[in-house]
Amino acid sequence: MPLRITTWNVNGIRNPFGYQPWRDKRTFDAMFDLLEADIVVMQELKIQRKDLRDDMVLLNGWDCFFSLPKQKKGYSGVGIYTRSSACAPVRAEEGILGVLCPPNSTTPYYDLPSDQHTGGYLSRDQLDSLGVDATALDSEGRCVVLEFPAFVIFGIYSPANSSGTRDDFRYGFLNALDMRVRNLVAAGKRVVVTGDLNVSREEIDSANAEENNRKEGITPEEYISTPNRRIFNQLLEGGAVLEPRDEGREVPVLWDVCRGFHPTRKGMYTHWEQKINARPGNYGSRIDFILCSLEMRSWFRESNIQEGLMGSDHCPVYAVMNDQIDVDGSTKHTRDLMNPSGVFKDSSRLRDISAKDSPSTSAKLLPEFDKRQSIKDMFTKKPSTKPAPWPVVDTTPLPQQASQQLSAALQSSQENGDLGSVNAETTSVQSSQNMAATAAPPSSAKNTDKKRTASESNAPRPLKRTKSNAIPSTSASAPGKGQQSLKGFFKSQNSASSAKEETLAEETPTTDNGESGATGASKQETTKDIPTSEREDPTSSQPVDNAPDPPPPPSQTHPSTLSSQEEDPFVDPVASKQSWSKLFTKPAAPRCEHNEPCISMKTKKSGFNMGREFWLCPRPIGPSGSKERNTQWRCPTFIWSSDWNGSKDGGN
């Protein structure tokens, strides 16, 4: 089977899950299956080690290796995932220079025995020529190195030059990469370099190169001779380089795989600026690469970009290797050379990859993930076939238990004079007999010969007793409080009170004197329970004592009160809401030449206008990279927010 390598700057390890087709399953193994890749190199993860989670590391059928920043949070980060069924590295390292130490070791990579490191490290003179601190260069999470029997692969995230303050660091990084690759090739090893190198080769690899050169007065020769681009082009076969070449870089050692399959293709970009929405118009640059040693050119059958896959401001780049490859004049199967010795032979698996085959830098061997499994694996294991133990049941014979409980119930009822509770106790005894008979295991008969002690058999169990002097509930006869039906919602309070009083009067017997048959105390309690608004009987001419005087009818209201109410001005709540909303609402966006609402942006470039907001056409920038009239791309509409008061139609 062919082996596929994919590199992708994801701009945050979870960022693709916000886009299709990744948002459906939102898992890394599903993402890798859609990419159809066997080796996935990811850049700009923007996490630290403490941010690693199970779904990132404990992937069934995958191994992973990370280089994460040691200091800065949410910055850079590189990871390489390898499909265990296709390939397995024999060694793994973090950093270009090898100055870092493996896990659980204080010895740097370059000081390890030759059979435990990759090799090709820079000499002391080469390190001194970099002009940057070696530890700082390897500690930013920008390089992962894996070695297979077939080749050594680099996962790279090169520093960018967005702020212009790290030119020396960027130049030192590319210089170190060039030296390490050349040292490995000189040692007889094949090399594959993948990742975001943040540098384009020629004008064909950048949409704005020609226009910028024209504006700045730069010739094509000067363009390809910038320091970073010159180092990169001297590394590649066919790279545009002005002679003479630099010392130590007399010959190229790598081949641009994707450009090799599409030598004259224009617009083959892998990165687009999100701030100007440049992707729809394909106004971008090609800065993501898969490079290989010159002798490996015949190993690949296909390479291309996947510009249709969303999820980042970059797109994936892939290269597919042949099933069989030529190595030193002989044909061998790719799988045989992509795994440790003895795993594959003639593309047939002989044994599985074990934990001892994984390099020590594997993320699965980190203390927080070692000897653990994915949470999904917990649901794939078969349940235990061992039967659950029977519950411990009291072995006292059931008739004896029933007689003990019944005698205790009779005795307590006789003392309290409550014979009604005996029936409840008898029922509970019967139910306990039924439950005990149901819960008893088949083998309980064997334990019946075991006798309990006298103190245990004679001790009565505590039984729950019912209240003998409970007051009978009157909830059935008394009307329920609260709303009884939907009609009660539309009744007035007075009518509801009258109905309640009439019901109370019908249910309470009266004597010849017109008083109720209840005692004085019960009468006070009844009056106390009824709310104050319900104590007055509408059929009686005498009001209840301490009842509040009813309010006068509207016709008897004092004239001065009416005049003061009429003089208050009427405030329309709708108009008031609209006026307040208008006061705090931002003005409507102006419209561009396409009669579409403009978008608001803020100036971030240092200068006099830094921080000022302005309005622009919402459409994406066109392939030309400039604003255009009477086209489908961004028009020249530009309005400062301070000049817009919400009444204009737009401006330029």
GROMACS .gro file of N, CA and C in nm, residues 265-334:
model
  210
  265ARG      N    1   0.272   2.569  -1.256
  265ARG     CA    2   0.137   2.603  -1.208
  265ARG      C    3   0.140   2.731  -1.127
  266LYS      N    4   0.050   2.823  -1.162
  266LYS     CA    5   0.038   2.949  -1.090
  266LYS      C    6  -0.081   2.941  -0.993
  267GLY      N    7  -0.074   3.025  -0.892
  267GLY     CA    8  -0.182   3.026  -0.793
  267GLY      C    9  -0.184   2.906  -0.702
  268MET      N   10  -0.076   2.832  -0.693
  268MET     CA   11  -0.069   2.714  -0.605
  268MET      C   12  -0.028   2.760  -0.465
  269TYR      N   13  -0.119   2.830  -0.400
  269TYR     CA   14  -0.088   2.893  -0.271
  269TYR      C   15  -0.139   2.806  -0.156
  270THR      N   16  -0.072   2.817  -0.043
  270THR     CA   17  -0.108   2.739   0.076
  270THR      C   18  -0.145   2.826   0.196
  271HIS      N   19  -0.131   2.957   0.184
  271HIS     CA   20  -0.161   3.048   0.295
  271HIS      C   21  -0.228   3.173   0.241
  272TRP      N   22  -0.332   3.220   0.315
  272TRP     CA   23  -0.405   3.341   0.278
  272TRP      C   24  -0.426   3.426   0.402
  273GLU      N   25  -0.416   3.557   0.384
  273GLU     CA   26  -0.431   3.650   0.496
  273GLU      C   27  -0.579   3.659   0.534
  274GLN      N   28  -0.609   3.627   0.660
  274GLN     CA   29  -0.747   3.629   0.705
  274GLN      C   30  -0.800   3.770   0.725
  275LYS      N   31  -0.715   3.863   0.760
  275LYS     CA   32  -0.762   3.998   0.791
  275LYS      C   33  -0.828   4.065   0.671
  276ILE      N   34  -0.784   4.031   0.551
  276ILE     CA   35  -0.841   4.093   0.431
  276ILE      C   36  -0.928   3.993   0.355
  277ASN      N   37  -0.956   3.878   0.417
  277ASN     CA   38  -1.042   3.776   0.354
  277ASN      C   39  -0.990   3.743   0.214
  278ALA      N   40  -0.863   3.704   0.207
  278ALA     CA   41  -0.797   3.686   0.078
  278ALA      C   42  -0.817   3.548   0.018
  279ARG      N   43  -0.872   3.454   0.092
  279ARG     CA   44  -0.880   3.317   0.040
  279ARG      C   45  -0.980   3.301  -0.075
  280PRO      N   46  -1.100   3.361  -0.070
  280PRO     CA   47  -1.192   3.343  -0.184
  280PRO      C   48  -1.133   3.389  -0.316
  281GLY      N   49  -1.052   3.495  -0.316
  281GLY     CA   50  -0.989   3.543  -0.438
  281GLY      C   51  -0.855   3.481  -0.467
  282ASN      N   52  -0.813   3.385  -0.382
  282ASN     CA   53  -0.685   3.315  -0.397
  282ASN      C   54  -0.568   3.414  -0.406
  283TYR      N   55  -0.569   3.508  -0.315
  283TYR     CA   56  -0.461   3.606  -0.308
  283TYR      C   57  -0.372   3.566  -0.191
  284GLY      N   58  -0.278   3.474  -0.215
  284GLY     CA   59  -0.200   3.418  -0.106
  284GLY      C   60  -0.056   3.394  -0.144
  285SER      N   61   0.005   3.294  -0.079
  285SER     CA   62   0.146   3.261  -0.102
  285SER      C   63   0.167   3.114  -0.070
  286ARG      N   64   0.274   3.058  -0.124
  286ARG     CA   65   0.309   2.917  -0.099
  286ARG      C   66   0.429   2.913  -0.006
  287ILE      N   67   0.401   2.883   0.121
  287ILE     CA   68   0.506   2.880   0.222
  287ILE      C   69   0.510   2.747   0.297
  288ASP      N   70   0.422   2.651   0.259
  288ASP     CA   71   0.419   2.518   0.321
  288ASP      C   72   0.474   2.418   0.219
  289PHE      N   73   0.569   2.334   0.264
  289PHE     CA   74   0.644   2.251   0.171
  289PHE      C   75   0.657   2.108   0.221
  290ILE      N   76   0.680   2.018   0.124
  290ILE     CA   77   0.731   1.884   0.148
  290ILE      C   78   0.854   1.869   0.060
  291LEU      N   79   0.971   1.858   0.122
  291LEU     CA   80   1.099   1.849   0.052
  291LEU      C   81   1.161   1.713   0.082
  292CYS      N   82   1.237   1.661  -0.011
  292CYS     CA   83   1.300   1.530   0.009
  292CYS      C   84   1.440   1.531  -0.052
  293SER      N   85   1.521   1.435  -0.011
  293SER     CA   86   1.654   1.420  -0.068
  293SER      C   87   1.644   1.392  -0.218
  294LEU      N   88   1.749   1.429  -0.289
  294LEU     CA   89   1.746   1.417  -0.435
  294LEU      C   90   1.730   1.272  -0.479
  295GLU      N   91   1.787   1.178  -0.408
  295GLU     CA   92   1.776   1.038  -0.448
  295GLU      C   93   1.637   0.979  -0.422
  296MET      N   94   1.550   1.056  -0.356
  296MET     CA   95   1.416   1.007  -0.326
  296MET      C   96   1.312   1.057  -0.427
  297ARG      N   97   1.351   1.127  -0.531
  297ARG     CA   98   1.255   1.183  -0.625
  297ARG      C   99   1.167   1.075  -0.687
  298SER      N  100   1.224   0.959  -0.716
  298SER     CA  101   1.146   0.851  -0.778
  298SER      C  102   1.058   0.777  -0.678
  299TRP      N  103   1.067   0.809  -0.551
  299TRP     CA  104   0.986   0.741  -0.450
  299TRP      C  105   0.841   0.790  -0.448
  300PHE      N  106   0.817   0.910  -0.500
  300PHE     CA  107   0.684   0.971  -0.489
  300PHE      C  108   0.609   0.960  -0.620
  301ARG      N  109   0.480   0.933  -0.606
  301ARG     CA  110   0.393   0.920  -0.723
  301ARG      C  111   0.299   1.039  -0.741
  302GLU      N  112   0.277   1.118  -0.636
  302GLU     CA  113   0.179   1.227  -0.644
  302GLU      C  114   0.205   1.326  -0.531
  303SER      N  115   0.175   1.453  -0.558
  303SER     CA  116   0.183   1.557  -0.456
  303SER      C  117   0.097   1.675  -0.500
  304ASN      N  118   0.029   1.736  -0.403
  304ASN     CA  119  -0.060   1.847  -0.437
  304ASN      C  120  -0.099   1.921  -0.309
  305ILE      N  121  -0.172   2.032  -0.328
  305ILE     CA  122  -0.228   2.106  -0.216
  305ILE      C  123  -0.376   2.073  -0.207
  306GLN      N  124  -0.436   2.094  -0.089
  306GLN     CA  125  -0.578   2.071  -0.068
  306GLN      C  126  -0.644   2.202  -0.025
  307GLU      N  127  -0.650   2.295  -0.122
  307GLU     CA  128  -0.700   2.429  -0.091
  307GLU      C  129  -0.848   2.431  -0.057
  308GLY      N  130  -0.922   2.325  -0.088
  308GLY     CA  131  -1.064   2.322  -0.056
  308GLY      C  132  -1.095   2.281   0.086
  309LEU      N  133  -0.996   2.233   0.160
  309LEU     CA  134  -1.018   2.193   0.300
  309LEU      C  135  -1.001   2.314   0.391
  310MET      N  136  -1.110   2.353   0.458
  310MET     CA  137  -1.108   2.468   0.546
  310MET      C  138  -1.067   2.424   0.687
  311GLY      N  139  -1.047   2.523   0.772
  311GLY     CA  140  -1.011   2.497   0.911
  311GLY      C  141  -0.895   2.579   0.961
  312SER      N  142  -0.829   2.653   0.872
  312SER     CA  143  -0.713   2.732   0.911
  312SER      C  144  -0.688   2.835   0.802
  313ASP      N  145  -0.592   2.925   0.827
  313ASP     CA  146  -0.551   3.017   0.721
  313ASP      C  147  -0.449   2.952   0.628
  314HIS      N  148  -0.414   2.827   0.653
  314HIS     CA  149  -0.332   2.745   0.565
  314HIS      C  150  -0.415   2.628   0.514
  315CYS      N  151  -0.369   2.563   0.411
  315CYS     CA  152  -0.433   2.441   0.361
  315CYS      C  153  -0.332   2.326   0.369
  316PRO      N  154  -0.380   2.203   0.375
  316PRO     CA  155  -0.287   2.089   0.380
  316PRO      C  156  -0.212   2.071   0.249
  317VAL      N  157  -0.092   2.016   0.261
  317VAL     CA  158  -0.010   1.976   0.147
  317VAL      C  159   0.027   1.830   0.168
  318TYR      N  160   0.015   1.748   0.063
  318TYR     CA  161   0.041   1.606   0.079
  318TYR      C  162   0.132   1.555  -0.031
  319ALA      N  163   0.194   1.440  -0.003
  319ALA     CA  164   0.277   1.368  -0.100
  319ALA      C  165   0.259   1.219  -0.075
  320VAL      N  166   0.245   1.141  -0.183
  320VAL     CA  167   0.217   0.998  -0.174
  320VAL      C  168   0.338   0.922  -0.226
  321MET      N  169   0.385   0.826  -0.147
  321MET     CA  170   0.498   0.742  -0.185
  321MET      C  171   0.449   0.615  -0.254
  322ASN      N  172   0.533   0.558  -0.338
  322ASN     CA  173   0.501   0.434  -0.409
  322ASN      C  174   0.501   0.315  -0.314
  323ASP      N  175   0.437   0.208  -0.360
  323ASP     CA  176   0.437   0.085  -0.281
  323ASP      C  177   0.578   0.027  -0.270
  324GLN      N  178   0.652   0.035  -0.380
  324GLN     CA  179   0.789  -0.017  -0.384
  324GLN      C  180   0.883   0.095  -0.426
  325ILE      N  181   0.999   0.099  -0.367
  325ILE     CA  182   1.096   0.206  -0.391
  325ILE      C  183   1.233   0.146  -0.422
  326ASP      N  184   1.311   0.222  -0.493
  326ASP     CA  185   1.448   0.180  -0.527
  326ASP      C  186   1.544   0.231  -0.422
  327VAL      N  187   1.614   0.139  -0.360
  327VAL     CA  188   1.710   0.173  -0.255
  327VAL      C  189   1.843   0.106  -0.290
  328ASP      N  190   1.941   0.189  -0.321
  328ASP     CA  191   2.077   0.139  -0.351
  328ASP      C  192   2.075   0.033  -0.460
  329GLY      N  193   1.994   0.057  -0.563
  329GLY     CA  194   1.992  -0.034  -0.676
  329GLY      C  195   1.902  -0.153  -0.662
  330SER      N  196   1.831  -0.169  -0.551
  330SER     CA  197   1.740  -0.281  -0.532
  330SER      C  198   1.600  -0.229  -0.498
  331THR      N  199   1.499  -0.307  -0.533
  331THR     CA  200   1.360  -0.268  -0.508
  331THR      C  201   1.314  -0.329  -0.374
  332LYS      N  202   1.258  -0.242  -0.293
  332LYS     CA  203   1.209  -0.285  -0.161
  332LYS      C  204   1.070  -0.227  -0.138
  333HIS      N  205   0.997  -0.295  -0.050
  333HIS     CA  206   0.865  -0.247  -0.014
  333HIS      C  207   0.876  -0.130   0.084
  334THR      N  208   0.788  -0.033   0.063
  334THR     CA  209   0.793   0.087   0.148
  334THR      C  210   0.766   0.053   0.294
   0.00000   0.00000   0.00000
